PDB file of C-alpha atoms in Angstrom:
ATOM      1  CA  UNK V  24      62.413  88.409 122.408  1.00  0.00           C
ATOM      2  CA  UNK V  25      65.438  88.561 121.031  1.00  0.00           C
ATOM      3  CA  UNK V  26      67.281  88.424 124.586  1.00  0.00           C
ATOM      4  CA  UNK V  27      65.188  85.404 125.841  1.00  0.00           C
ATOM      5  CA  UNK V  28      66.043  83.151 122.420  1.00  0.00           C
ATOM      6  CA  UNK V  29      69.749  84.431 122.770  1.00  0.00           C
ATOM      7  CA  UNK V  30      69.426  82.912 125.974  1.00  0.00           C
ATOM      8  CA  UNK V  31      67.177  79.825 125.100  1.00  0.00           C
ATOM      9  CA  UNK V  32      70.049  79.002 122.447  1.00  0.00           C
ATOM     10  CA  UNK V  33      73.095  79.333 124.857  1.00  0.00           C
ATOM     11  CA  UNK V  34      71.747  77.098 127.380  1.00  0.00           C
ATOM     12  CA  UNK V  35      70.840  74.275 124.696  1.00  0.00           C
ATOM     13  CA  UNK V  36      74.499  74.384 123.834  1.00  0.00           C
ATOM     14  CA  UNK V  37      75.610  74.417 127.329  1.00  0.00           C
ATOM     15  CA  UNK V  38      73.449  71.377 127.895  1.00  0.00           C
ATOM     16  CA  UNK V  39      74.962  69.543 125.372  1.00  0.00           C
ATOM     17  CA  UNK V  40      78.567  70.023 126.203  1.00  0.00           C
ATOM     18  CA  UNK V  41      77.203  69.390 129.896  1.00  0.00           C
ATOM     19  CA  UNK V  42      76.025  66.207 129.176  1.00  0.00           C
ATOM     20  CA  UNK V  43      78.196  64.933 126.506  1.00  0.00           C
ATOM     21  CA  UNK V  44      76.105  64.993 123.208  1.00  0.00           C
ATOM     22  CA  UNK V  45      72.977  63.859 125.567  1.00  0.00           C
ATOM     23  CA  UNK V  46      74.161  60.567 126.740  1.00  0.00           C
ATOM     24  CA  UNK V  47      76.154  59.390 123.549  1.00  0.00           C
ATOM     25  CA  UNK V  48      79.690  59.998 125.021  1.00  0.00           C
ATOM     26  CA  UNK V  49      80.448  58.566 127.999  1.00  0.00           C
ATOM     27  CA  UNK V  50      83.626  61.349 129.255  1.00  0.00           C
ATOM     28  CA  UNK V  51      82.605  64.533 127.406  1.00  0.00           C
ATOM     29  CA  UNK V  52      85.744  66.273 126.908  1.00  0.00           C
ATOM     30  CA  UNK V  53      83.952  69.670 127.022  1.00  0.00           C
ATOM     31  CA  UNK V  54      83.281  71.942 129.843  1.00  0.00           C
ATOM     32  CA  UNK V  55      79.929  73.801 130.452  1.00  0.00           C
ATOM     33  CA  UNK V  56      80.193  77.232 131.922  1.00  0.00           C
ATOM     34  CA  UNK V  57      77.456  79.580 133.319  1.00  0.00           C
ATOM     35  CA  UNK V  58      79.777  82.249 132.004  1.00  0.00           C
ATOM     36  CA  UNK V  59      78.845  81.697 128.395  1.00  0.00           C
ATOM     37  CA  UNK V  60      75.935  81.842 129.073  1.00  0.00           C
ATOM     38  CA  UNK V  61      75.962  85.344 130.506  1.00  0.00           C
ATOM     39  CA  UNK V  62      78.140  86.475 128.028  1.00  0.00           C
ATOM     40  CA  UNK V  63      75.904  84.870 125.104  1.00  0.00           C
ATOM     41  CA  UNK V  64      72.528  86.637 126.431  1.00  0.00           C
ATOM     42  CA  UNK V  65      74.734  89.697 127.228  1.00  0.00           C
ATOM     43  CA  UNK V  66      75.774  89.575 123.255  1.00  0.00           C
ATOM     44  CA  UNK V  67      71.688  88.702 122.469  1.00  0.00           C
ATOM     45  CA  UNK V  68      70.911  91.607 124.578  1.00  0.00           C
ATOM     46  CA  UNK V  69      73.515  93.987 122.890  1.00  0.00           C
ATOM     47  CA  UNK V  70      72.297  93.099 119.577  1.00  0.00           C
ATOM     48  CA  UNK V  71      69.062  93.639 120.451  1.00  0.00           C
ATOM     49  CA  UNK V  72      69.994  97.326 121.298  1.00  0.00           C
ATOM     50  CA  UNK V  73      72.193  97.743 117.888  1.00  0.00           C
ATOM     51  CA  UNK V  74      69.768  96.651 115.504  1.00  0.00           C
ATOM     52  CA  UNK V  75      67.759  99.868 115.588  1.00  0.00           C
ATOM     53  CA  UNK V  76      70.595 101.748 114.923  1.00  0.00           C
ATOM     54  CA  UNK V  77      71.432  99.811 111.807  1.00  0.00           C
ATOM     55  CA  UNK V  78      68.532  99.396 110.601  1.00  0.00           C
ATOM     56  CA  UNK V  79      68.104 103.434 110.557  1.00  0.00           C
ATOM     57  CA  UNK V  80      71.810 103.592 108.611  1.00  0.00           C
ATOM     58  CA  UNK V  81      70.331 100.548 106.162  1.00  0.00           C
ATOM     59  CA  UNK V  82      68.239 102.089 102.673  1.00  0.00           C
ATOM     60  CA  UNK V  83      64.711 101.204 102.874  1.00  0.00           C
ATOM     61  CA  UNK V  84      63.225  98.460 100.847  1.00  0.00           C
ATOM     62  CA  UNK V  85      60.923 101.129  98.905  1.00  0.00           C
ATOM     63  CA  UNK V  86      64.204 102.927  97.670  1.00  0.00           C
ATOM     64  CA  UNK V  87      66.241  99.339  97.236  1.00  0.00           C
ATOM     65  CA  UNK V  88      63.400  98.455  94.654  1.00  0.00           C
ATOM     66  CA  UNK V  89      63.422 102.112  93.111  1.00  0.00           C
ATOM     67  CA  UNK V  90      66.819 101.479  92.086  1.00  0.00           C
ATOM     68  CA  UNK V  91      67.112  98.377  91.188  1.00  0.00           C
ATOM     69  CA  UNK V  92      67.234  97.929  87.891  1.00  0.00           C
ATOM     70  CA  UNK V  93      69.727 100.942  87.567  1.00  0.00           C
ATOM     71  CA  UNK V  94      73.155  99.706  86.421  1.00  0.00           C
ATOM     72  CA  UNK V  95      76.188 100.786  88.629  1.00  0.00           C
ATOM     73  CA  UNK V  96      79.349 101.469  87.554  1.00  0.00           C
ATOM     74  CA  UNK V  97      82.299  98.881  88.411  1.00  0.00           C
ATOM     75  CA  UNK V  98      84.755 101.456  89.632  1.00  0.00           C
ATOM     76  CA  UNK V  99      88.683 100.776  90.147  1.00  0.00           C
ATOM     77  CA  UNK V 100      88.080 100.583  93.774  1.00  0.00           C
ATOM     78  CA  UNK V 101      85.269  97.255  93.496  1.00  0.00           C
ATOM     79  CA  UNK V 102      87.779  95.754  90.674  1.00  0.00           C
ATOM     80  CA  UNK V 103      90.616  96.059  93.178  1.00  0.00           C
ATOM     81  CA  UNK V 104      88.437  94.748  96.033  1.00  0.00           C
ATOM     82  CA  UNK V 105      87.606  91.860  93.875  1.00  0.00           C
ATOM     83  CA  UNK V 106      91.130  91.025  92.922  1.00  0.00           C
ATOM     84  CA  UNK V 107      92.342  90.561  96.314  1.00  0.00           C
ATOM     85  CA  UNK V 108      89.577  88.869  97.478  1.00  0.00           C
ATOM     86  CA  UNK V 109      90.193  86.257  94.566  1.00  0.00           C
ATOM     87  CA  UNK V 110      93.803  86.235  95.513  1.00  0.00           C
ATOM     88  CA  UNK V 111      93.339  85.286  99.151  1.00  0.00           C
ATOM     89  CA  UNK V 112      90.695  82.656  98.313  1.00  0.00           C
ATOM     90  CA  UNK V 113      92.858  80.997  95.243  1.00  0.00           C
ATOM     91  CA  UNK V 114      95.974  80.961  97.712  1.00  0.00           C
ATOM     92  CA  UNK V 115      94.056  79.497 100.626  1.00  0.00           C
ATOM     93  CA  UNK V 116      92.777  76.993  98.602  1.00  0.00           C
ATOM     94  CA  UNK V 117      96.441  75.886  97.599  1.00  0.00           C
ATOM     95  CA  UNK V 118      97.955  76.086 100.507  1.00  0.00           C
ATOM     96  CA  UNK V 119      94.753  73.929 101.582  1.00  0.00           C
ATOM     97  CA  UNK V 120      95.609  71.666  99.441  1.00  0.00           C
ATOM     98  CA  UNK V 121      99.399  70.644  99.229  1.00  0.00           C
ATOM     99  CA  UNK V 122      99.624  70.242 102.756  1.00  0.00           C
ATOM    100  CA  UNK V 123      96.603  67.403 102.421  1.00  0.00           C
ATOM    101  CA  UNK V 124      98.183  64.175 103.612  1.00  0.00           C
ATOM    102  CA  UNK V 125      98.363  61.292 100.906  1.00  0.00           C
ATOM    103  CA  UNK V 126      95.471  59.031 100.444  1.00  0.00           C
ATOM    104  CA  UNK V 127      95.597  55.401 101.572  1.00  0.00           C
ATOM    105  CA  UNK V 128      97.219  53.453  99.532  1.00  0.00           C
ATOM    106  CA  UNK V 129      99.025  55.787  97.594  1.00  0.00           C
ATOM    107  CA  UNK V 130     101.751  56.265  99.435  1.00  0.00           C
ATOM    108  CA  UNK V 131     105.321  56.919  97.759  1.00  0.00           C
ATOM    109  CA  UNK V 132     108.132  53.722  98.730  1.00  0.00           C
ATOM    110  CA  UNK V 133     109.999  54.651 101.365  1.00  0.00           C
ATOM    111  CA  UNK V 134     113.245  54.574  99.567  1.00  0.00           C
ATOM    112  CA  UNK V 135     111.874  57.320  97.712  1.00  0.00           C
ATOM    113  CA  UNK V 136     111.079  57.826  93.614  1.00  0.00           C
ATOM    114  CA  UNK V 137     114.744  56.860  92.469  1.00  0.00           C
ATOM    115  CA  UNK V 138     115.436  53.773  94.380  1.00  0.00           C
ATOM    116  CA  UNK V 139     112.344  51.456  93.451  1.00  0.00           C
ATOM    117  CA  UNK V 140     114.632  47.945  92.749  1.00  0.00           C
ATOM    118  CA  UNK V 141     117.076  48.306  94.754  1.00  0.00           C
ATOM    119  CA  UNK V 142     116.158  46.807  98.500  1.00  0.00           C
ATOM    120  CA  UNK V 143     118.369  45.616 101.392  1.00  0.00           C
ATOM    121  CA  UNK V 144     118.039  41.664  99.385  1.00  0.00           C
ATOM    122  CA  UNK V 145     119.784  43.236  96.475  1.00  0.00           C
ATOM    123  CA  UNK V 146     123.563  43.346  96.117  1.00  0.00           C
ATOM    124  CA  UNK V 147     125.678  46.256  94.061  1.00  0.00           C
ATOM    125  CA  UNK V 148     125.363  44.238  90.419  1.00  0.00           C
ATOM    126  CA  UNK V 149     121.311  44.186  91.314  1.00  0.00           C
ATOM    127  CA  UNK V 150     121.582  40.076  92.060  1.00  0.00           C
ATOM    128  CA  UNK V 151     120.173  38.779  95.022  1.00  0.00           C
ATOM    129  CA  UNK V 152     122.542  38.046  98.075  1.00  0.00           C
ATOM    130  CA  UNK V 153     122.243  35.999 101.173  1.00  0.00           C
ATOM    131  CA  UNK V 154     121.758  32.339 101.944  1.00  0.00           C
ATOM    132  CA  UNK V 155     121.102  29.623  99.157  1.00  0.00           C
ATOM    133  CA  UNK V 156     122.608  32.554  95.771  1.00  0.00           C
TER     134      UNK V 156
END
């Protein structure tokens, strides 16, 4: 079952990049390929013959609700864990978000954050040059 809806799932996606989101773009830019498809069932298929084998290293849910309600230590290895974890996702996020581009219409002047009077109309005492000064 698990095979056949691997399979049923591949070819809906392969049918959509075939035929361009169903009709709505005229020049789909994406390719379909009959070796996804393989390779997706293949990967259904291989799952399929895994998930026993996990399922038998998993606890069972009688023993998960046994133990529930027993507290487990936090020990330095899970603190650690957690740390870098919280590290990675706090620096991602800032990198993330200086190199966001400005939002219209809050750009900086071009002359940059110093030179906000002085344009290519203005002469050296900051008076106005060119025809009829």
């Amino acid at each position: 079952m698990s095979t056949a809806s691997a399979l049923a799932a591949s070819l809906l996606i392969e049918l959509t990049q075939y035929t361009g989101i169903y009709g709505l773009i005229g020049c789909s830019y994406r390719v379909a390929d009959v070796d996804d498809v393989l390779t997706n069932t293949l990967g259904g298929l291989l799952g399929a013959l895994m998930a026993p084998l996990v399922l038998r290293w998993m606890p069972q849910p009688r023993e998960l609700a046994g133990s529930r309600l027993d507290p487990r230590p936090v020990t330095v290895w899970r603190r650690w864990l957690g740390m870098v974890v919280d590290l990675f996702a706090v620096s991602a996020l800032a990198g993330a978000r200086r190199r966001r581009p400005p939002r219209a219409g809050h750009a900086r002047p071009a002359g940059g954050p110093g030179l906000r009077g002085a344009g290519p109309l203005r002469g050296a005492r900051g008076r106005r040059s060119g025809p009829g000064r």
